[in-house]
Coordinates of C-alpha atoms in Angstrom, one line a residue:
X213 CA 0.0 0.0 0.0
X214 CA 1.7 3.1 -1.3
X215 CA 2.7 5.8 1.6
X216 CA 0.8 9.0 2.5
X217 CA 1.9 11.8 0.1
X218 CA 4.3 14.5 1.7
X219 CA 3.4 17.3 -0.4
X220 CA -0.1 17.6 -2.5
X221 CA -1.1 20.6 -4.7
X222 CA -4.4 21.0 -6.2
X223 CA -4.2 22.3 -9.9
X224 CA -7.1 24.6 -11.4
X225 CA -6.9 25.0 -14.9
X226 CA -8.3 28.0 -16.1
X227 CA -8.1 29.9 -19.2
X228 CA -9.6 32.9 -20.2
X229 CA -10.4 31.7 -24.1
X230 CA -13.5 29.5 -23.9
X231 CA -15.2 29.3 -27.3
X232 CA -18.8 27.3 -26.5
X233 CA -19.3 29.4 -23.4
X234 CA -17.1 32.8 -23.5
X235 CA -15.7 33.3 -19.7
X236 CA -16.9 30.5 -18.4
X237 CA -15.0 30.5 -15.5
X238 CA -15.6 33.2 -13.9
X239 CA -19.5 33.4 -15.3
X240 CA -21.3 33.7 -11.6
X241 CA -23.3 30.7 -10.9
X242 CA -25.9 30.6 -7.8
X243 CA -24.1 33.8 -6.7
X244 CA -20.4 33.7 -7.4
X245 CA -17.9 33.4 -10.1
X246 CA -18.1 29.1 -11.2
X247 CA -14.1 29.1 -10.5
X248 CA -15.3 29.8 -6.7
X249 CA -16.5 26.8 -6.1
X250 CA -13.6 24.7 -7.2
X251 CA -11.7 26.5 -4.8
X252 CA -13.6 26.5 -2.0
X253 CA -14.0 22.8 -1.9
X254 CA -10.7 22.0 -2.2
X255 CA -9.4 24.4 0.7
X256 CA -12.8 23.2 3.0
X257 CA -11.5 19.6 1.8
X258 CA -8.2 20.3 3.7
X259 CA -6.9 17.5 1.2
X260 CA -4.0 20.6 -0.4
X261 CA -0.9 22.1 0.4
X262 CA -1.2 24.9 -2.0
X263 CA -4.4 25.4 -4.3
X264 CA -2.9 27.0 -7.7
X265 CA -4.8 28.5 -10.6
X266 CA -3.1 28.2 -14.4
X267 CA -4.8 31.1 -16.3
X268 CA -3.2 33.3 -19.1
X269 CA -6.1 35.6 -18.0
X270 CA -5.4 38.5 -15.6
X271 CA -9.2 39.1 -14.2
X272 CA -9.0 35.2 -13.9
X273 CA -5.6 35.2 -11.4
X274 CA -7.5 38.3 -9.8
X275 CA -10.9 36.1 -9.6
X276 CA -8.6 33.3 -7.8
X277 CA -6.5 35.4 -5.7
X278 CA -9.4 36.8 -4.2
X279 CA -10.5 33.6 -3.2
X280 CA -7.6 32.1 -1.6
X281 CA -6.1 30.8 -4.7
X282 CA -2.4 31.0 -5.4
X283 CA -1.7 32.4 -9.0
X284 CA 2.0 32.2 -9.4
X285 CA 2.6 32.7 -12.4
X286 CA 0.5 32.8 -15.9
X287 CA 0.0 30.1 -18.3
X288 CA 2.7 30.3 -21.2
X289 CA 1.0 31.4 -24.3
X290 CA 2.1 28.4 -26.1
X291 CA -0.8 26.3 -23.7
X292 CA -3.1 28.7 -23.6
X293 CA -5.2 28.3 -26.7
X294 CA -8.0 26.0 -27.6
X295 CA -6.5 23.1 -29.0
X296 CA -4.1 22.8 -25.4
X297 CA -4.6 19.9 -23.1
X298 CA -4.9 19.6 -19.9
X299 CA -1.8 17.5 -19.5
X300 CA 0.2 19.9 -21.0
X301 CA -1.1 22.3 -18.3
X302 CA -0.4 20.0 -15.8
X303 CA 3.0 20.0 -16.6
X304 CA 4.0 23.1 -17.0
X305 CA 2.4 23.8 -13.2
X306 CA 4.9 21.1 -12.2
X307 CA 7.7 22.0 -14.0
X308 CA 7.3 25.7 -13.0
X309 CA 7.1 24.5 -9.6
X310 CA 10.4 22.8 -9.7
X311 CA 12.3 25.2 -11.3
X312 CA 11.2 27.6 -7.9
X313 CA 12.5 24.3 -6.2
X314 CA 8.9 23.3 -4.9
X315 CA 7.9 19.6 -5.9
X316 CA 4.7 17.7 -4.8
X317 CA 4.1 13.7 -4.2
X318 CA 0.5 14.3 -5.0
X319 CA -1.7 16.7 -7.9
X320 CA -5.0 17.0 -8.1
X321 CA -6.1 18.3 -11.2
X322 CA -9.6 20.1 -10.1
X323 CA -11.3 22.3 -13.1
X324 CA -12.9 25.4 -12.7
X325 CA -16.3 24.6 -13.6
X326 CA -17.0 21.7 -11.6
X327 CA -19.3 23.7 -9.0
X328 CA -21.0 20.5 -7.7
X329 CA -17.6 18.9 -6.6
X330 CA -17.6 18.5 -3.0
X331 CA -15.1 18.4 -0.2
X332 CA -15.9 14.9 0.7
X333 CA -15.4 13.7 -2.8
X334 CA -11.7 15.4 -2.9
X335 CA -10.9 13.4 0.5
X336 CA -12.2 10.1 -0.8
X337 CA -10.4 10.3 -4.4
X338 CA -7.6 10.9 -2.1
X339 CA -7.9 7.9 0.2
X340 CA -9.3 5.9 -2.7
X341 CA -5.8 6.7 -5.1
X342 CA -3.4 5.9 -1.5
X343 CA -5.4 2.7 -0.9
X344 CA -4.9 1.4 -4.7
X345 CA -2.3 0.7 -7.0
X346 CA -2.9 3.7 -9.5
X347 CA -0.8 6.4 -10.9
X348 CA -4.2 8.5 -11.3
X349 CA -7.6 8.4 -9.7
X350 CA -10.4 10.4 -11.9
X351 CA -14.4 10.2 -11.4
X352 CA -16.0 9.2 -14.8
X353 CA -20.2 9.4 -15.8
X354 CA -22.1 8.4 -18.8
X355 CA -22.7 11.5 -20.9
X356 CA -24.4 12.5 -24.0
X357 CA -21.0 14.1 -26.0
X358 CA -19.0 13.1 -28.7
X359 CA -17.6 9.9 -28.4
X360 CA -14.3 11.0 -29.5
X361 CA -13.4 11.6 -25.8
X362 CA -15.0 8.6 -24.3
X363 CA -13.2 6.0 -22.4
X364 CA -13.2 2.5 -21.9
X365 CA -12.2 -0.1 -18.7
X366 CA -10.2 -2.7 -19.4
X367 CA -10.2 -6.5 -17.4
X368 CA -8.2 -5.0 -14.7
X369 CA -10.8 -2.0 -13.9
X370 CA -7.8 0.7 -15.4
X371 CA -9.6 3.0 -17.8
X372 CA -8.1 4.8 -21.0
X373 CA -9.1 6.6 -23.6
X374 CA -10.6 5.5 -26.1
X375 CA -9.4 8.2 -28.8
X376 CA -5.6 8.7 -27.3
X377 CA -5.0 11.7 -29.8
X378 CA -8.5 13.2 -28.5

């Protein structure tokens, strides 16, 4: 059974350039910016270390800072646009981090829309991810999108995607 993590960050990705719904992130939702939420689960979770945003958006880092988000540093450009990944993202935070000399034995990748995420769900992915043998612990829900991003379990209860270039 893997060891309790030292160091865990919680990584909000949030860019400024939504195309479906412009600002999303910050668009209020029952009474506050949707970016809010995120946040304030993961600091009433007590599950975090730090709580970053990645935004190449000012009013975003301003949205998160005056919520008790850390804001760093801004996204580079280069993974900032529409076609950028999350795991792109994802690194970047990390290597960013390192290069300041800070490195974490646990990220949580939490977005900035997911305003019905609770506390209690952050603590059991947690506990859930330490009591298994996984690299990466993510919930997953039958939805009606494009099946390009769907994802599959195989025998051994691991799930991929099925589309790895989506």
């Amino acid at each position: 059974m893997p060891t309790e993590p030292r160091k865990t960050i919680a990584i909000i990705p949030a860019r400024g350039g939504s195309k479906r719904i412009p600002r999303k992130n910050i668009r209020y939702f029952n009474g506050r910016p949707m970016l809010e939420w995120s946040v304030q689960a993961a600091q009433t979770s007590r599950q975090f270390d730090e709580i970053m945003v990645s935004t190449e958006d000012l009013e975003i880092a301003e949205i998160a800072e005056s919520c008790g988000a850390k804001v760093p540093f801004l996204r580079w450009v280069e993974i900032a646009g529409h076609h950028a990944t999350t795991v792109q993202v994802l690194y970047e935070v990390l290597a960013q981090y390192r290069k300041a000399g800070r490195c974490f034995d646990l990220a949580c990748c939490l977005y900035p829309t997911a305003a019905f995420v609770r506390p209690k769900d952050l603590s059991d992915g947690r506990a859930a991810l330490m009591a298994g043998d996984f690299d990466v612990f993510m919930p997953v829900a039958e939805f009606d999108s494009t099946v390009w991003r769907s994802l599959r379990r195989d025998r051994d209860g691991k799930i991929s995607p099925n589309f790895l270039e989506n």
